[in-house]
Short mmCIF file of N, CA and C in Angstrom, two decimals:
data_model
loop_
_atom_site.label_atom_id
_atom_site.label_comp_id
_atom_site.label_asym_id
_atom_site.label_seq_id
_atom_site.Cartn_x
_atom_site.Cartn_y
_atom_site.Cartn_z
N MET A 1 -8.61 -3.05 16.25
CA MET A 1 -7.30 -3.81 16.08
C MET A 1 -6.56 -3.07 14.71
N LYS A 2 -5.45 -2.81 14.75
CA LYS A 2 -4.62 -2.14 13.69
C LYS A 2 -4.02 -3.26 12.82
N LYS A 3 -4.11 -3.06 11.54
CA LYS A 3 -3.63 -3.96 10.62
C LYS A 3 -2.18 -3.60 10.25
N ASP A 4 -1.58 -4.63 9.83
CA ASP A 4 0.02 -4.29 9.40
C ASP A 4 -0.16 -3.42 8.05
N LEU A 5 0.90 -2.70 7.86
CA LEU A 5 0.91 -1.98 6.53
C LEU A 5 0.42 -2.71 5.33
N HIS A 6 1.26 -3.98 5.12
CA HIS A 6 1.03 -4.75 4.11
C HIS A 6 -0.31 -5.10 3.82
N THR A 7 -0.92 -5.67 5.01
CA THR A 7 -2.42 -5.97 5.08
C THR A 7 -3.32 -4.92 4.57
N GLN A 8 -3.16 -3.69 5.13
CA GLN A 8 -3.92 -2.60 4.79
C GLN A 8 -3.76 -2.20 3.34
N LEU A 9 -2.57 -2.16 2.93
CA LEU A 9 -2.39 -1.84 1.43
C LEU A 9 -3.18 -2.73 0.48
N LYS A 10 -3.04 -4.06 0.75
CA LYS A 10 -3.75 -4.98 0.02
C LYS A 10 -5.31 -4.81 0.05
N MET A 11 -5.83 -4.56 1.32
CA MET A 11 -7.24 -4.40 1.64
C MET A 11 -7.74 -3.12 0.87
N LEU A 12 -6.96 -2.14 0.91
CA LEU A 12 -7.42 -0.89 0.44
C LEU A 12 -7.43 -0.99 -1.25
N ARG A 13 -6.38 -1.65 -1.81
CA ARG A 13 -6.43 -1.91 -3.25
C ARG A 13 -7.56 -2.73 -3.78
N GLU A 14 -7.86 -3.87 -2.96
CA GLU A 14 -9.09 -4.78 -3.51
C GLU A 14 -10.39 -4.07 -3.22
N GLU A 15 -10.33 -3.13 -2.20
CA GLU A 15 -11.70 -2.56 -1.95
C GLU A 15 -12.01 -1.51 -3.02
N ARG A 16 -10.95 -1.03 -3.81
CA ARG A 16 -10.99 -0.16 -4.91
C ARG A 16 -11.14 -0.89 -6.21
N ASN A 17 -11.30 -2.30 -6.19
CA ASN A 17 -11.30 -3.13 -7.44
C ASN A 17 -10.22 -2.72 -8.36
N LEU A 18 -8.86 -2.66 -7.73
CA LEU A 18 -7.67 -2.25 -8.58
C LEU A 18 -6.89 -3.45 -8.60
N SER A 19 -6.39 -3.73 -9.70
CA SER A 19 -5.40 -5.08 -9.85
C SER A 19 -4.09 -4.54 -9.59
N LEU A 20 -3.00 -5.35 -9.35
CA LEU A 20 -1.77 -4.79 -9.23
C LEU A 20 -1.26 -3.92 -10.34
N ASP A 21 -1.64 -4.53 -11.44
CA ASP A 21 -1.36 -3.75 -12.69
C ASP A 21 -1.82 -2.32 -12.69
N ASP A 22 -3.15 -2.25 -12.37
CA ASP A 22 -3.90 -0.89 -12.17
C ASP A 22 -3.05 0.03 -11.30
N LEU A 23 -2.77 -0.49 -10.12
CA LEU A 23 -2.11 0.41 -9.15
C LEU A 23 -0.61 0.56 -9.55
N SER A 24 -0.01 -0.21 -10.31
CA SER A 24 1.30 0.04 -10.81
C SER A 24 1.27 1.17 -11.75
N LEU A 25 0.31 1.17 -12.75
CA LEU A 25 0.12 2.32 -13.74
C LEU A 25 -0.11 3.61 -12.82
N LYS A 26 -0.86 3.55 -11.92
CA LYS A 26 -1.13 4.90 -11.19
C LYS A 26 -0.02 5.44 -10.41
N THR A 27 0.86 4.48 -9.78
CA THR A 27 1.99 4.75 -8.93
C THR A 27 3.22 4.82 -9.74
N ARG A 28 3.40 4.11 -10.93
CA ARG A 28 4.79 4.05 -11.58
C ARG A 28 5.63 3.27 -10.73
N ILE A 29 5.09 2.31 -9.90
CA ILE A 29 5.80 1.39 -8.95
C ILE A 29 5.56 0.01 -9.85
N GLY A 30 6.75 -0.80 -10.00
CA GLY A 30 6.60 -2.11 -10.68
C GLY A 30 5.66 -3.07 -9.83
N THR A 31 5.01 -3.97 -10.65
CA THR A 31 4.16 -4.90 -9.95
C THR A 31 4.79 -5.90 -9.00
N ALA A 32 6.06 -6.27 -9.29
CA ALA A 32 6.84 -7.13 -8.45
C ALA A 32 7.10 -6.38 -7.16
N ARG A 33 7.45 -5.03 -7.12
CA ARG A 33 7.62 -4.32 -5.97
C ARG A 33 6.34 -4.09 -5.18
N LEU A 34 5.31 -3.92 -5.71
CA LEU A 34 4.05 -3.76 -5.08
C LEU A 34 3.68 -5.12 -4.40
N GLU A 35 3.80 -6.16 -5.05
CA GLU A 35 3.67 -7.66 -4.44
C GLU A 35 4.41 -7.67 -3.34
N SER A 36 5.67 -7.23 -3.24
CA SER A 36 6.62 -7.45 -2.12
C SER A 36 6.09 -6.59 -0.89
N TYR A 37 5.49 -5.30 -1.31
CA TYR A 37 4.97 -4.63 -0.22
C TYR A 37 3.77 -5.33 0.54
N GLU A 38 2.86 -5.89 -0.48
CA GLU A 38 1.72 -6.64 -0.02
C GLU A 38 1.95 -7.57 0.86
N SER A 39 3.06 -8.45 0.57
CA SER A 39 3.36 -9.72 1.17
C SER A 39 4.16 -9.46 2.49
N GLY A 40 4.69 -8.08 2.52
CA GLY A 40 5.39 -7.85 3.78
C GLY A 40 6.82 -8.07 3.74
N GLU A 41 7.41 -8.47 2.53
CA GLU A 41 8.67 -8.75 2.20
C GLU A 41 9.61 -7.60 2.42
N GLU A 42 8.88 -6.33 1.81
CA GLU A 42 9.54 -5.11 1.87
C GLU A 42 8.56 -4.02 2.50
N VAL A 43 9.31 -2.91 3.20
CA VAL A 43 8.48 -1.97 3.54
C VAL A 43 8.78 -0.67 2.82
N PRO A 44 7.84 -0.08 2.28
CA PRO A 44 7.89 0.97 1.43
C PRO A 44 8.51 2.24 2.23
N SER A 45 9.18 3.14 1.48
CA SER A 45 9.57 4.53 2.25
C SER A 45 8.56 5.36 2.41
N VAL A 46 8.76 6.16 3.20
CA VAL A 46 7.56 7.25 3.44
C VAL A 46 7.17 8.04 2.23
N GLN A 47 8.11 8.35 1.37
CA GLN A 47 7.67 8.90 0.25
C GLN A 47 6.91 7.94 -0.74
N THR A 48 7.27 6.71 -0.77
CA THR A 48 6.33 5.62 -1.48
C THR A 48 4.91 5.53 -0.84
N ILE A 49 4.91 5.58 0.42
CA ILE A 49 3.55 5.46 1.06
C ILE A 49 2.87 6.66 0.80
N LEU A 50 3.34 7.79 0.61
CA LEU A 50 2.49 9.07 0.09
C LEU A 50 2.15 8.81 -1.16
N VAL A 51 2.96 8.09 -2.24
CA VAL A 51 2.43 7.93 -3.65
C VAL A 51 1.22 6.84 -3.54
N LEU A 52 1.54 5.83 -2.83
CA LEU A 52 0.46 4.93 -2.52
C LEU A 52 -0.92 5.43 -2.08
N SER A 53 -0.84 6.21 -0.98
CA SER A 53 -2.05 6.79 -0.36
C SER A 53 -2.77 7.60 -1.48
N ASN A 54 -1.89 8.41 -2.13
CA ASN A 54 -2.57 9.24 -3.23
C ASN A 54 -3.24 8.55 -4.20
N ALA A 55 -2.53 7.41 -4.73
CA ALA A 55 -3.24 6.58 -5.69
C ALA A 55 -4.53 5.85 -5.24
N LEU A 56 -4.29 5.45 -3.96
CA LEU A 56 -5.60 4.78 -3.44
C LEU A 56 -6.64 5.70 -2.78
N GLU A 57 -6.33 6.97 -2.83
CA GLU A 57 -7.26 8.25 -2.44
C GLU A 57 -7.71 7.96 -1.15
N VAL A 58 -6.59 7.81 -0.19
CA VAL A 58 -6.87 7.73 1.35
C VAL A 58 -5.84 8.65 1.97
N PRO A 59 -5.91 9.03 3.13
CA PRO A 59 -4.92 9.76 3.86
C PRO A 59 -3.78 8.84 4.16
N ALA A 60 -2.61 9.33 4.19
CA ALA A 60 -1.43 8.53 4.25
C ALA A 60 -1.44 7.80 5.77
N SER A 61 -2.14 8.44 6.66
CA SER A 61 -2.17 7.93 8.04
C SER A 61 -2.93 6.68 7.88
N ASN A 62 -3.79 6.32 6.99
CA ASN A 62 -4.34 5.02 6.74
C ASN A 62 -3.48 3.92 6.62
N LEU A 63 -2.39 4.24 5.88
CA LEU A 63 -1.25 3.20 5.66
C LEU A 63 -0.40 3.21 6.82
N LEU A 64 0.08 4.28 7.33
CA LEU A 64 1.03 4.49 8.30
C LEU A 64 0.70 4.14 9.51
N ASP A 65 -0.66 3.99 9.89
CA ASP A 65 -1.13 3.41 11.08
C ASP A 65 -0.85 1.90 11.27
N GLY A 66 -0.67 1.21 10.20
CA GLY A 66 -0.18 -0.17 10.36
C GLY A 66 1.19 -0.32 10.80
N LEU A 67 2.07 0.84 10.73
CA LEU A 67 3.50 0.64 11.05
C LEU A 67 3.63 0.79 12.52
N GLU A 68 2.58 1.33 13.20
CA GLU A 68 2.78 1.57 14.62
C GLU A 68 2.73 0.07 15.31
N THR A 69 2.28 -0.90 14.87
CA THR A 69 2.10 -2.31 15.49
C THR A 69 3.55 -2.98 15.32
N THR A 70 4.47 -2.50 14.33
CA THR A 70 5.66 -3.18 14.17
C THR A 70 6.82 -2.53 14.95
N LYS A 71 6.49 -1.38 15.58
CA LYS A 71 7.57 -0.84 16.41
C LYS A 71 7.61 -1.17 17.93
#
């Protein structure tokens, strides 16, 4: 069962014991914006997904797989 992008993003961040502040520092994306991605209020651009996947040290496909369920 595939997870939504926002669920996958939060799960990966928590698995790595990163706070929103930690991820914000690694990605240079504000914590409020990260919160909106994790809550599903906003969908990050492909470029932002690449930045997030790099910071979380996972292939971008791990995050992008979640988008398939919304289409």
